[in-house]
Short mmCIF file of C-alpha atoms in Angstrom, two decimals:
data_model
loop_
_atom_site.label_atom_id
_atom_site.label_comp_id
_atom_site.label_asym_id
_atom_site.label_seq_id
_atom_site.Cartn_x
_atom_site.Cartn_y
_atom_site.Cartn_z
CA UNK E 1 0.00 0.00 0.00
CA UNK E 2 1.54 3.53 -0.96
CA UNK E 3 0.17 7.27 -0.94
CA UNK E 4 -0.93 9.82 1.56
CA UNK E 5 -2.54 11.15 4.34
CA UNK E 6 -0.27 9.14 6.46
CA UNK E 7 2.61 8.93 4.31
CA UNK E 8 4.82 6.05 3.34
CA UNK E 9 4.60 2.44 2.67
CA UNK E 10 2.90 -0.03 4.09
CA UNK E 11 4.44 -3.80 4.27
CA UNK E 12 2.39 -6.84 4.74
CA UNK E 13 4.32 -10.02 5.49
CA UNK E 14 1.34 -12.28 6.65
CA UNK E 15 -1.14 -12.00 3.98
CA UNK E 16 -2.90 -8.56 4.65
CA UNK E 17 -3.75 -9.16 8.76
CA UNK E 18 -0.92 -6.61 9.70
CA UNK E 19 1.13 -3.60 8.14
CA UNK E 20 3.81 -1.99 9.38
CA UNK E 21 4.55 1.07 8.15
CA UNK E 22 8.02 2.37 6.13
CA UNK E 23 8.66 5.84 5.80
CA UNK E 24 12.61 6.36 6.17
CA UNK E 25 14.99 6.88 3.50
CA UNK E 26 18.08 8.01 5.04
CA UNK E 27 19.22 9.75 7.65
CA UNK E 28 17.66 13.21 6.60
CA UNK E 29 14.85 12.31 4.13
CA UNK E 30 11.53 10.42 5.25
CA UNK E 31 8.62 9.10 3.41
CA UNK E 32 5.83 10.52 5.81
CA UNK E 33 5.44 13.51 4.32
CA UNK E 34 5.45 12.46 0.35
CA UNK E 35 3.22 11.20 -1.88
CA UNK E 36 3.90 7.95 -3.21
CA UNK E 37 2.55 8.05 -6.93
CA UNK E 38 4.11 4.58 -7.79
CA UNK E 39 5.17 1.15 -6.70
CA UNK E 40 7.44 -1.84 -8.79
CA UNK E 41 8.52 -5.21 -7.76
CA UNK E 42 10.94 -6.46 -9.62
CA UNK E 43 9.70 -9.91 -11.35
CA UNK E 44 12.57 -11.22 -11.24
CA UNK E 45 13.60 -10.82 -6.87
CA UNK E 46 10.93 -9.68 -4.74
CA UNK E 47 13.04 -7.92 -2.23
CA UNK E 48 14.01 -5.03 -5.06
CA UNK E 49 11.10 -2.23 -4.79
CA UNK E 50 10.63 1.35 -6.78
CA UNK E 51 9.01 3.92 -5.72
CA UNK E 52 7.96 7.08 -8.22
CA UNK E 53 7.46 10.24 -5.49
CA UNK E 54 6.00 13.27 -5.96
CA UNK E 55 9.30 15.09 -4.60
CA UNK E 56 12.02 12.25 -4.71
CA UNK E 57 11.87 10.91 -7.99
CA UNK E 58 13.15 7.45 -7.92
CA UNK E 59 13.61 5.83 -4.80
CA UNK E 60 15.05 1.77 -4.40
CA UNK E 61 15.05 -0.44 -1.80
CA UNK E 62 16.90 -4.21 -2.78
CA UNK E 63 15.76 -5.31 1.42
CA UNK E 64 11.85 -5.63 0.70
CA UNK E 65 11.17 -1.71 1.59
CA UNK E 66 13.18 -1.95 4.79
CA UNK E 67 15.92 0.51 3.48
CA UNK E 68 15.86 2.94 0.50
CA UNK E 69 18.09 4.74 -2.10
CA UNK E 70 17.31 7.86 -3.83
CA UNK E 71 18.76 7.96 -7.31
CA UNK E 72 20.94 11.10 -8.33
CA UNK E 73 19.07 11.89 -11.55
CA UNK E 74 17.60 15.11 -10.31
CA UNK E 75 13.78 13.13 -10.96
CA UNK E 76 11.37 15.73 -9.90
CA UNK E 77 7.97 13.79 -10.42
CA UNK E 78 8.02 9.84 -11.52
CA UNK E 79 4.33 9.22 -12.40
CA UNK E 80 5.14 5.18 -13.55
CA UNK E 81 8.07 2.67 -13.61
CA UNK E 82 7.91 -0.42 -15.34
CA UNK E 83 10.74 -3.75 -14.92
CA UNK E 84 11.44 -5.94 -17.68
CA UNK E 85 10.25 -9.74 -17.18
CA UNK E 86 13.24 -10.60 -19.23
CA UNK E 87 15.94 -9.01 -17.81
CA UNK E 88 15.19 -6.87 -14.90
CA UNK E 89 18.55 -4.66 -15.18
CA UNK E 90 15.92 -2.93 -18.31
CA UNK E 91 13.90 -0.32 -16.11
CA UNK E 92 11.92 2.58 -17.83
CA UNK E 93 10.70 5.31 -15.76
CA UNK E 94 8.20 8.09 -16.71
CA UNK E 95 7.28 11.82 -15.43
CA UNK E 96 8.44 15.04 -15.33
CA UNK E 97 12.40 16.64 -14.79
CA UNK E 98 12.40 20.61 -14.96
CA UNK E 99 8.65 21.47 -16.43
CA UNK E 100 8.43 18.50 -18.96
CA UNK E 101 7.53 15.39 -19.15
CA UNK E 102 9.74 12.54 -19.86
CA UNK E 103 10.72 9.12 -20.09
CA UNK E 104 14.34 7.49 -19.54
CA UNK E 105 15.48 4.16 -19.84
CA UNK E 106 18.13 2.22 -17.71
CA UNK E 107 19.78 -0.92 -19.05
CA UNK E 108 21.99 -1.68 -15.95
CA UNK E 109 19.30 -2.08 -13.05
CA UNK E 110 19.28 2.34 -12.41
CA UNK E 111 22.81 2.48 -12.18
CA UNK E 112 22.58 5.18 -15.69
CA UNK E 113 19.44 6.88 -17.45
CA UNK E 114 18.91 7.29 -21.07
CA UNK E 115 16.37 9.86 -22.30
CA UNK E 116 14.32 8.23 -25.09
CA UNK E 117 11.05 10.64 -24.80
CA UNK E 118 10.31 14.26 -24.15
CA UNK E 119 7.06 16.10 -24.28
CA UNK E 120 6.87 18.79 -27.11
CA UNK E 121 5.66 21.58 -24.29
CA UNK E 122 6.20 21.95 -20.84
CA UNK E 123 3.07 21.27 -18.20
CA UNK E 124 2.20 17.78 -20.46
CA UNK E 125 3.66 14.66 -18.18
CA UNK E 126 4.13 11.34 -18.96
CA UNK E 127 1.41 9.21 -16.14
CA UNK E 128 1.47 5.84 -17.40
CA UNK E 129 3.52 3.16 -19.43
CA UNK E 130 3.22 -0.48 -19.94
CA UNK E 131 6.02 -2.58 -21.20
CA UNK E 132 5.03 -5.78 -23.52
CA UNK E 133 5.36 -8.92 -21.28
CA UNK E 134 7.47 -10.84 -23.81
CA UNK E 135 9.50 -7.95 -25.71
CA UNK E 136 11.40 -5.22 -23.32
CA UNK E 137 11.59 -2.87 -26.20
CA UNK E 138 7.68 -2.99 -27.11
CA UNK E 139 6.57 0.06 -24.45
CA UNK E 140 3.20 2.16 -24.52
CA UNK E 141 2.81 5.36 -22.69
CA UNK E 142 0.16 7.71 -22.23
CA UNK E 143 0.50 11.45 -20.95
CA UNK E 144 -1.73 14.54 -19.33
CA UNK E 145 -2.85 15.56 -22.73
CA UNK E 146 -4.73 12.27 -23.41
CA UNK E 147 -2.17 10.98 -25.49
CA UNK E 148 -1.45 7.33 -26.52
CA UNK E 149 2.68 6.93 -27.89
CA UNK E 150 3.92 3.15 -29.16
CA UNK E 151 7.41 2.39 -29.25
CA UNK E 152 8.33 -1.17 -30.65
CA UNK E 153 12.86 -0.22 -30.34
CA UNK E 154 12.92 0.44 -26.89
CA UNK E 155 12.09 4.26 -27.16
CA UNK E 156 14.32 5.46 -30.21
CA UNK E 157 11.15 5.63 -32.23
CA UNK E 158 7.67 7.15 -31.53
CA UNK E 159 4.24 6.50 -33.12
CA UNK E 160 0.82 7.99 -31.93
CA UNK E 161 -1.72 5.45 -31.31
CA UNK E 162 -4.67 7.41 -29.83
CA UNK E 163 -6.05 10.71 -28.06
CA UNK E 164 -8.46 10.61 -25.43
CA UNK E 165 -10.20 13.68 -24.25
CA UNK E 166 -8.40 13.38 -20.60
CA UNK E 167 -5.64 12.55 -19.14
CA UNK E 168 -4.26 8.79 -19.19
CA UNK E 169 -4.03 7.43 -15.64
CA UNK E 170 -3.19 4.09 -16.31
CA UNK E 171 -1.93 1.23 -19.47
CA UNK E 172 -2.33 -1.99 -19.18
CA UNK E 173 -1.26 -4.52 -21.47
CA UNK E 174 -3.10 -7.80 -22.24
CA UNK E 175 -1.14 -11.01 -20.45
CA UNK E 176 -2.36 -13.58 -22.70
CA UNK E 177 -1.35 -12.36 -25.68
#
């Protein structure tokens, strides 16, 4: 469980009949007071958690949420984060550095950022992608504007799919197919 008014995470370890709550990330920066916009497991090892924060950026725990790392990028907003299935060292984040949205790829597990998308004017974010389950390079996102973007080459190419009249909360891709 992630997201305000109390701040935090939440972390079940007995099916759902307790939580205990995780809000430190070093020292000097805690969770309680940060909204929590986003939440990955890696598929591959449990115990490795994102976070996207309002504030932080990217945050990265590898002890099941008992610890956290903030990553240097300078993230202001990350709206969505999605992990390969294949090879969980391919990590895509999406939402906003400066006043634009944007999306950056990682093919070393966070450890460096590509940009492979940027919004044509500031105030439009990127809020959701979806990565194909089979193909680490197949990636949708949506943005603020009610935009739909496909990218089959792991973001070095960009077609429009679709535009809703709102914003695009959420993608989900199909699992059986």
């Amino acid at each position: 469980i992630s997201g305000k008014p109390d701040g935090g995470l939440y972390k079940s370890v007995d099916g759902g009949k307790n939580f205990s709550q995780k809000t430190q990330v070093g020292e000097k920066i805690s969770l309680s007071n940060q909204s929590i916009l986003t939440l990955e497991l890696d598929p591959q090892n449990s115990q490795i958690l994102y976070l996207g924060t309002d504030q932080l950026g990217i945050l990265r725990s590898s002890d099941g949420g008992e610890s956290w790392v903030r990553d240097s990028g300078n993230y202001n907003t990350v709206t969505a984060i999605a992990v390969s299935r294949q090879n969980s060292e391919v990590i895509y984040l999406a939402g906003k550095k400066g006043d634009r949205g944007k999306v950056f790829k990682s093919v070393n597990g966070g450890r460096e950022w590509q940009e492979i998308y940027t919004e044509k004017s500031d105030g439009t974010i990127v809020t959701a992608l979806a990565l194909d389950k089979d193909n680490d390079n197949d990636l949708l996102i949506g943005n603020s504007g009610g935009g739909i973007f496909h990218s089959r080459d792991g973001g070095a190419s960009w077609s429009n799919l679709f535009w809703s009249k709102g914003s695009i909360s959420r993608l989900v891709r199909d699992p059986f197919q």
